[in-house]
Amino acid sequence: MNRRERRRLELRADVIKALAHASRLYIVEQLARQEHCVCELADGIGADLSTVSRHLGVLKAAGIIEGERRGKNVVYRLRTPCVLNFFGCIERVLAESAQATARVRCAPAMQSTST
Amino acid sequence: MNRRERRRLELRADVIKALAHASRLYIVEQLARQEHCVCELADGIGADLSTVSRHLGVLKAAGIIEGERRGKNVVYRLRTPCVLNFFGCIERVLAESAQATARVRCAPAMQSTST
DNA sequence: GAATCACTTGGTCATTTGGCCAAGCGTGAC
DNA sequence: GTCACGCTTGGCCAAATGACCAAGTGATTC
């Protein structure tokens, strides 16, 4: 992995990092339905307004959402809806993990024939 | 966001977190081509073997890859190749961000008509 | 069974992240 | 202008993350 490739992967990782938090996933889901002001999202999340504002800042910096002042409010909307496609795959990963766990639970002596 | 929904989003976030690192993205890309032992991946990344082993542990815990001992080696492979679909969208996000940056650079007085 | 190779795990440290409170800033209402 | 409202940002702290080295474990070799 040379310097150039590392940089490329770091840029990708930054976008993924922006999505790697429950509250930010909630925000993305809500904005997928319709645009929202900060206060509405903070309400839904149940965290301090400042905390939510920072989460929005992270998503915005990553280029996933964009915000616009409208009167007193700042209204955010999804800028790259393709991120919604991730969730199907994520669910598949989780489902397979759950299956594997179940398999282990039901057949603990799968590999080691004895003991 | 009730307790149940938070839990659901946290599970999703855990999978995404596992992908949110340049070295781990490198690993996923390599394993998409073919399976590899830890030493090969460590070589490619250029980090300590222990560090790479932990990265593999994170991906495995998330259910994205799986490993199998084969003689002296432990060989890892991709378990849920659908994660590769993420990258197209990520690149689009990055490309749009780059465009936005360029726009700002070329027209700094876009919104505020004067000043 | 001792040595060696491939990997994992414990210990430690520096850095990053996420949370809240408090203070600041921009906008609209009065 | 000044007040209130909505949001952002600075300050701070606790917890999580990522890195390395060193020690431990599993498997092959001799």
mmCIF file with all atom_site columns, C-alpha atoms in Angstrom, chain A:
data_model
loop_
_atom_site.group_PDB
_atom_site.id
_atom_site.type_symbol
_atom_site.label_atom_id
_atom_site.label_alt_id
_atom_site.label_comp_id
_atom_site.label_asym_id
_atom_site.label_entity_id
_atom_site.label_seq_id
_atom_site.pdbx_PDB_ins_code
_atom_site.Cartn_x
_atom_site.Cartn_y
_atom_site.Cartn_z
_atom_site.occupancy
_atom_site.B_iso_or_equiv
_atom_site.pdbx_formal_charge
_atom_site.auth_seq_id
_atom_site.auth_comp_id
_atom_site.auth_asym_id
_atom_site.auth_atom_id
_atom_site.pdbx_PDB_model_num
ATOM 1   C CA . MET A 1 1   ? 0.000   0.000   0.000  1.00 0.00 ? 1   MET A CA 1
ATOM 2   C CA . ASN A 1 2   ? 1.805   3.111   -1.210 1.00 0.00 ? 2   ASN A CA 1
ATOM 3   C CA . ARG A 1 3   ? 1.177   6.661   -0.085 1.00 0.00 ? 3   ARG A CA 1
ATOM 4   C CA . ARG A 1 4   ? -1.268  7.390   -2.888 1.00 0.00 ? 4   ARG A CA 1
ATOM 5   C CA . GLU A 1 5   ? -3.341  4.298   -2.271 1.00 0.00 ? 5   GLU A CA 1
ATOM 6   C CA . ARG A 1 6   ? -3.397  4.914   1.452  1.00 0.00 ? 6   ARG A CA 1
ATOM 7   C CA . ARG A 1 7   ? -4.704  8.406   0.836  1.00 0.00 ? 7   ARG A CA 1
ATOM 8   C CA . ARG A 1 8   ? -7.445  7.074   -1.404 1.00 0.00 ? 8   ARG A CA 1
ATOM 9   C CA . LEU A 1 9   ? -8.510  4.580   1.233  1.00 0.00 ? 9   LEU A CA 1
ATOM 10  C CA . GLU A 1 10  ? -8.381  7.189   3.985  1.00 0.00 ? 10  GLU A CA 1
ATOM 11  C CA . LEU A 1 11  ? -10.761 9.411   2.029  1.00 0.00 ? 11  LEU A CA 1
ATOM 12  C CA . ARG A 1 12  ? -13.153 6.504   1.650  1.00 0.00 ? 12  ARG A CA 1
ATOM 13  C CA . ALA A 1 13  ? -12.799 5.641   5.312  1.00 0.00 ? 13  ALA A CA 1
ATOM 14  C CA . ASP A 1 14  ? -13.687 9.204   6.271  1.00 0.00 ? 14  ASP A CA 1
ATOM 15  C CA . VAL A 1 15  ? -17.013 8.939   4.469  1.00 0.00 ? 15  VAL A CA 1
ATOM 16  C CA . ILE A 1 16  ? -17.734 5.589   6.073  1.00 0.00 ? 16  ILE A CA 1
ATOM 17  C CA . LYS A 1 17  ? -16.732 6.912   9.513  1.00 0.00 ? 17  LYS A CA 1
ATOM 18  C CA . ALA A 1 18  ? -19.321 9.622   9.126  1.00 0.00 ? 18  ALA A CA 1
ATOM 19  C CA . LEU A 1 19  ? -21.991 6.929   8.910  1.00 0.00 ? 19  LEU A CA 1
ATOM 20  C CA . ALA A 1 20  ? -20.585 4.845   11.742 1.00 0.00 ? 20  ALA A CA 1
ATOM 21  C CA . HIS A 1 21  ? -22.788 6.076   14.556 1.00 0.00 ? 21  HIS A CA 1
ATOM 22  C CA . ALA A 1 22  ? -26.330 5.209   15.571 1.00 0.00 ? 22  ALA A CA 1
ATOM 23  C CA . SER A 1 23  ? -27.477 8.817   15.847 1.00 0.00 ? 23  SER A CA 1
ATOM 24  C CA . ARG A 1 24  ? -26.062 9.670   12.446 1.00 0.00 ? 24  ARG A CA 1
ATOM 25  C CA . LEU A 1 25  ? -27.759 6.664   10.883 1.00 0.00 ? 25  LEU A CA 1
ATOM 26  C CA . TYR A 1 26  ? -30.982 7.874   12.435 1.00 0.00 ? 26  TYR A CA 1
ATOM 27  C CA . ILE A 1 27  ? -30.413 11.282  10.872 1.00 0.00 ? 27  ILE A CA 1
ATOM 28  C CA . VAL A 1 28  ? -29.790 9.749   7.462  1.00 0.00 ? 28  VAL A CA 1
ATOM 29  C CA . GLU A 1 29  ? -32.958 7.677   7.701  1.00 0.00 ? 29  GLU A CA 1
ATOM 30  C CA . GLN A 1 30  ? -35.039 10.676  8.692  1.00 0.00 ? 30  GLN A CA 1
ATOM 31  C CA . LEU A 1 31  ? -33.597 12.870  5.961  1.00 0.00 ? 31  LEU A CA 1
ATOM 32  C CA . ALA A 1 32  ? -34.261 10.123  3.456  1.00 0.00 ? 32  ALA A CA 1
ATOM 33  C CA . ARG A 1 33  ? -37.963 10.685  4.092  1.00 0.00 ? 33  ARG A CA 1
ATOM 34  C CA . GLN A 1 34  ? -37.914 14.466  4.159  1.00 0.00 ? 34  GLN A CA 1
ATOM 35  C CA . GLU A 1 35  ? -35.761 17.406  5.140  1.00 0.00 ? 35  GLU A CA 1
ATOM 36  C CA . HIS A 1 36  ? -35.632 18.427  8.786  1.00 0.00 ? 36  HIS A CA 1
ATOM 37  C CA . CYS A 1 37  ? -34.357 21.231  10.971 1.00 0.00 ? 37  CYS A CA 1
ATOM 38  C CA . VAL A 1 38  ? -31.862 20.528  13.749 1.00 0.00 ? 38  VAL A CA 1
ATOM 39  C CA . CYS A 1 39  ? -34.436 20.813  16.491 1.00 0.00 ? 39  CYS A CA 1
ATOM 40  C CA . GLU A 1 40  ? -36.650 18.119  15.000 1.00 0.00 ? 40  GLU A CA 1
ATOM 41  C CA . LEU A 1 41  ? -33.751 15.709  14.694 1.00 0.00 ? 41  LEU A CA 1
ATOM 42  C CA . ALA A 1 42  ? -32.557 16.512  18.206 1.00 0.00 ? 42  ALA A CA 1
ATOM 43  C CA . ASP A 1 43  ? -36.060 15.770  19.421 1.00 0.00 ? 43  ASP A CA 1
ATOM 44  C CA . GLY A 1 44  ? -36.091 12.402  17.701 1.00 0.00 ? 44  GLY A CA 1
ATOM 45  C CA . ILE A 1 45  ? -32.672 11.453  18.955 1.00 0.00 ? 45  ILE A CA 1
ATOM 46  C CA . GLY A 1 46  ? -33.188 12.736  22.451 1.00 0.00 ? 46  GLY A CA 1
ATOM 47  C CA . ALA A 1 47  ? -29.726 14.250  22.812 1.00 0.00 ? 47  ALA A CA 1
ATOM 48  C CA . ASP A 1 48  ? -28.528 17.766  23.432 1.00 0.00 ? 48  ASP A CA 1
ATOM 49  C CA . LEU A 1 49  ? -29.006 20.125  20.512 1.00 0.00 ? 49  LEU A CA 1
ATOM 50  C CA . SER A 1 50  ? -25.289 20.835  20.435 1.00 0.00 ? 50  SER A CA 1
ATOM 51  C CA . THR A 1 51  ? -24.515 17.157  20.171 1.00 0.00 ? 51  THR A CA 1
ATOM 52  C CA . VAL A 1 52  ? -26.876 16.726  17.237 1.00 0.00 ? 52  VAL A CA 1
ATOM 53  C CA . SER A 1 53  ? -25.468 19.813  15.570 1.00 0.00 ? 53  SER A CA 1
ATOM 54  C CA . ARG A 1 54  ? -22.028 18.230  15.699 1.00 0.00 ? 54  ARG A CA 1
ATOM 55  C CA . HIS A 1 55  ? -23.340 14.995  14.239 1.00 0.00 ? 55  HIS A CA 1
ATOM 56  C CA . LEU A 1 56  ? -24.850 16.993  11.409 1.00 0.00 ? 56  LEU A CA 1
ATOM 57  C CA . GLY A 1 57  ? -21.524 18.723  10.961 1.00 0.00 ? 57  GLY A CA 1
ATOM 58  C CA . VAL A 1 58  ? -19.790 15.380  10.579 1.00 0.00 ? 58  VAL A CA 1
ATOM 59  C CA . LEU A 1 59  ? -22.264 14.188  7.937  1.00 0.00 ? 59  LEU A CA 1
ATOM 60  C CA . LYS A 1 60  ? -22.042 17.500  6.126  1.00 0.00 ? 60  LYS A CA 1
ATOM 61  C CA . ALA A 1 61  ? -18.259 17.516  6.140  1.00 0.00 ? 61  ALA A CA 1
ATOM 62  C CA . ALA A 1 62  ? -18.375 14.057  4.603  1.00 0.00 ? 62  ALA A CA 1
ATOM 63  C CA . GLY A 1 63  ? -20.626 15.334  1.831  1.00 0.00 ? 63  GLY A CA 1
ATOM 64  C CA . ILE A 1 64  ? -23.534 13.076  2.746  1.00 0.00 ? 64  ILE A CA 1
ATOM 65  C CA . ILE A 1 65  ? -25.994 15.802  3.722  1.00 0.00 ? 65  ILE A CA 1
ATOM 66  C CA . GLU A 1 66  ? -26.299 19.504  3.137  1.00 0.00 ? 66  GLU A CA 1
ATOM 67  C CA . GLY A 1 67  ? -27.889 22.265  5.181  1.00 0.00 ? 67  GLY A CA 1
ATOM 68  C CA . GLU A 1 68  ? -29.496 25.550  4.311  1.00 0.00 ? 68  GLU A CA 1
ATOM 69  C CA . ARG A 1 69  ? -30.666 28.330  6.562  1.00 0.00 ? 69  ARG A CA 1
ATOM 70  C CA . ARG A 1 70  ? -34.356 29.005  6.152  1.00 0.00 ? 70  ARG A CA 1
ATOM 71  C CA . GLY A 1 71  ? -35.529 31.783  8.405  1.00 0.00 ? 71  GLY A CA 1
ATOM 72  C CA . LYS A 1 72  ? -34.648 30.931  11.975 1.00 0.00 ? 72  LYS A CA 1
ATOM 73  C CA . ASN A 1 73  ? -34.005 27.301  11.154 1.00 0.00 ? 73  ASN A CA 1
ATOM 74  C CA . VAL A 1 74  ? -31.276 25.421  9.407  1.00 0.00 ? 74  VAL A CA 1
ATOM 75  C CA . VAL A 1 75  ? -32.816 22.707  7.294  1.00 0.00 ? 75  VAL A CA 1
ATOM 76  C CA . TYR A 1 76  ? -30.832 19.622  6.344  1.00 0.00 ? 76  TYR A CA 1
ATOM 77  C CA . ARG A 1 77  ? -31.412 17.193  3.511  1.00 0.00 ? 77  ARG A CA 1
ATOM 78  C CA . LEU A 1 78  ? -29.746 14.100  2.091  1.00 0.00 ? 78  LEU A CA 1
ATOM 79  C CA . ARG A 1 79  ? -27.311 14.938  -0.655 1.00 0.00 ? 79  ARG A CA 1
ATOM 80  C CA . THR A 1 80  ? -26.259 11.450  -1.776 1.00 0.00 ? 80  THR A CA 1
ATOM 81  C CA . PRO A 1 81  ? -29.217 9.095   -1.341 1.00 0.00 ? 81  PRO A CA 1
ATOM 82  C CA . CYS A 1 82  ? -27.154 6.174   -2.613 1.00 0.00 ? 82  CYS A CA 1
ATOM 83  C CA . VAL A 1 83  ? -25.943 5.652   0.960  1.00 0.00 ? 83  VAL A CA 1
ATOM 84  C CA . LEU A 1 84  ? -29.376 4.176   1.632  1.00 0.00 ? 84  LEU A CA 1
ATOM 85  C CA . ASN A 1 85  ? -28.337 1.209   -0.477 1.00 0.00 ? 85  ASN A CA 1
ATOM 86  C CA . PHE A 1 86  ? -25.858 0.255   2.230  1.00 0.00 ? 86  PHE A CA 1
ATOM 87  C CA . PHE A 1 87  ? -28.512 -0.821  4.633  1.00 0.00 ? 87  PHE A CA 1
ATOM 88  C CA . GLY A 1 88  ? -29.665 -3.840  2.688  1.00 0.00 ? 88  GLY A CA 1
ATOM 89  C CA . CYS A 1 89  ? -26.168 -5.258  2.714  1.00 0.00 ? 89  CYS A CA 1
ATOM 90  C CA . ILE A 1 90  ? -25.664 -4.386  6.371  1.00 0.00 ? 90  ILE A CA 1
ATOM 91  C CA . GLU A 1 91  ? -28.805 -6.250  7.260  1.00 0.00 ? 91  GLU A CA 1
ATOM 92  C CA . ARG A 1 92  ? -27.562 -9.240  5.322  1.00 0.00 ? 92  ARG A CA 1
ATOM 93  C CA . VAL A 1 93  ? -24.299 -9.177  7.264  1.00 0.00 ? 93  VAL A CA 1
ATOM 94  C CA . LEU A 1 94  ? -26.206 -9.017  10.523 1.00 0.00 ? 94  LEU A CA 1
ATOM 95  C CA . ALA A 1 95  ? -28.569 -11.792 9.471  1.00 0.00 ? 95  ALA A CA 1
ATOM 96  C CA . GLU A 1 96  ? -25.697 -14.106 8.540  1.00 0.00 ? 96  GLU A CA 1
ATOM 97  C CA . SER A 1 97  ? -23.947 -13.346 11.807 1.00 0.00 ? 97  SER A CA 1
ATOM 98  C CA . ALA A 1 98  ? -27.113 -14.183 13.676 1.00 0.00 ? 98  ALA A CA 1
ATOM 99  C CA . GLN A 1 99  ? -27.359 -17.462 11.778 1.00 0.00 ? 99  GLN A CA 1
ATOM 100 C CA . ALA A 1 100 ? -23.739 -18.323 12.582 1.00 0.00 ? 100 ALA A CA 1
ATOM 101 C CA . THR A 1 101 ? -24.365 -17.592 16.244 1.00 0.00 ? 101 THR A CA 1
ATOM 102 C CA . ALA A 1 102 ? -27.412 -19.858 16.213 1.00 0.00 ? 102 ALA A CA 1
ATOM 103 C CA . ARG A 1 103 ? -25.426 -22.592 14.511 1.00 0.00 ? 103 ARG A CA 1
ATOM 104 C CA . VAL A 1 104 ? -22.747 -22.439 17.181 1.00 0.00 ? 104 VAL A CA 1
ATOM 105 C CA . ARG A 1 105 ? -25.357 -22.464 19.909 1.00 0.00 ? 105 ARG A CA 1
ATOM 106 C CA . CYS A 1 106 ? -27.054 -25.563 18.515 1.00 0.00 ? 106 CYS A CA 1
ATOM 107 C CA . ALA A 1 107 ? -23.937 -27.511 17.521 1.00 0.00 ? 107 ALA A CA 1
ATOM 108 C CA . PRO A 1 108 ? -21.029 -26.511 19.737 1.00 0.00 ? 108 PRO A CA 1
ATOM 109 C CA . ALA A 1 109 ? -18.941 -29.586 18.835 1.00 0.00 ? 109 ALA A CA 1
ATOM 110 C CA . MET A 1 110 ? -19.069 -28.911 15.107 1.00 0.00 ? 110 MET A CA 1
ATOM 111 C CA . GLN A 1 111 ? -15.366 -28.968 14.243 1.00 0.00 ? 111 GLN A CA 1
ATOM 112 C CA . SER A 1 112 ? -13.667 -30.807 17.091 1.00 0.00 ? 112 SER A CA 1
ATOM 113 C CA . THR A 1 113 ? -15.191 -34.265 16.640 1.00 0.00 ? 113 THR A CA 1
ATOM 114 C CA . SER A 1 114 ? -14.611 -35.187 20.273 1.00 0.00 ? 114 SER A CA 1
ATOM 115 C CA . THR A 1 115 ? -15.045 -32.989 23.356 1.00 0.00 ? 115 THR A CA 1
#
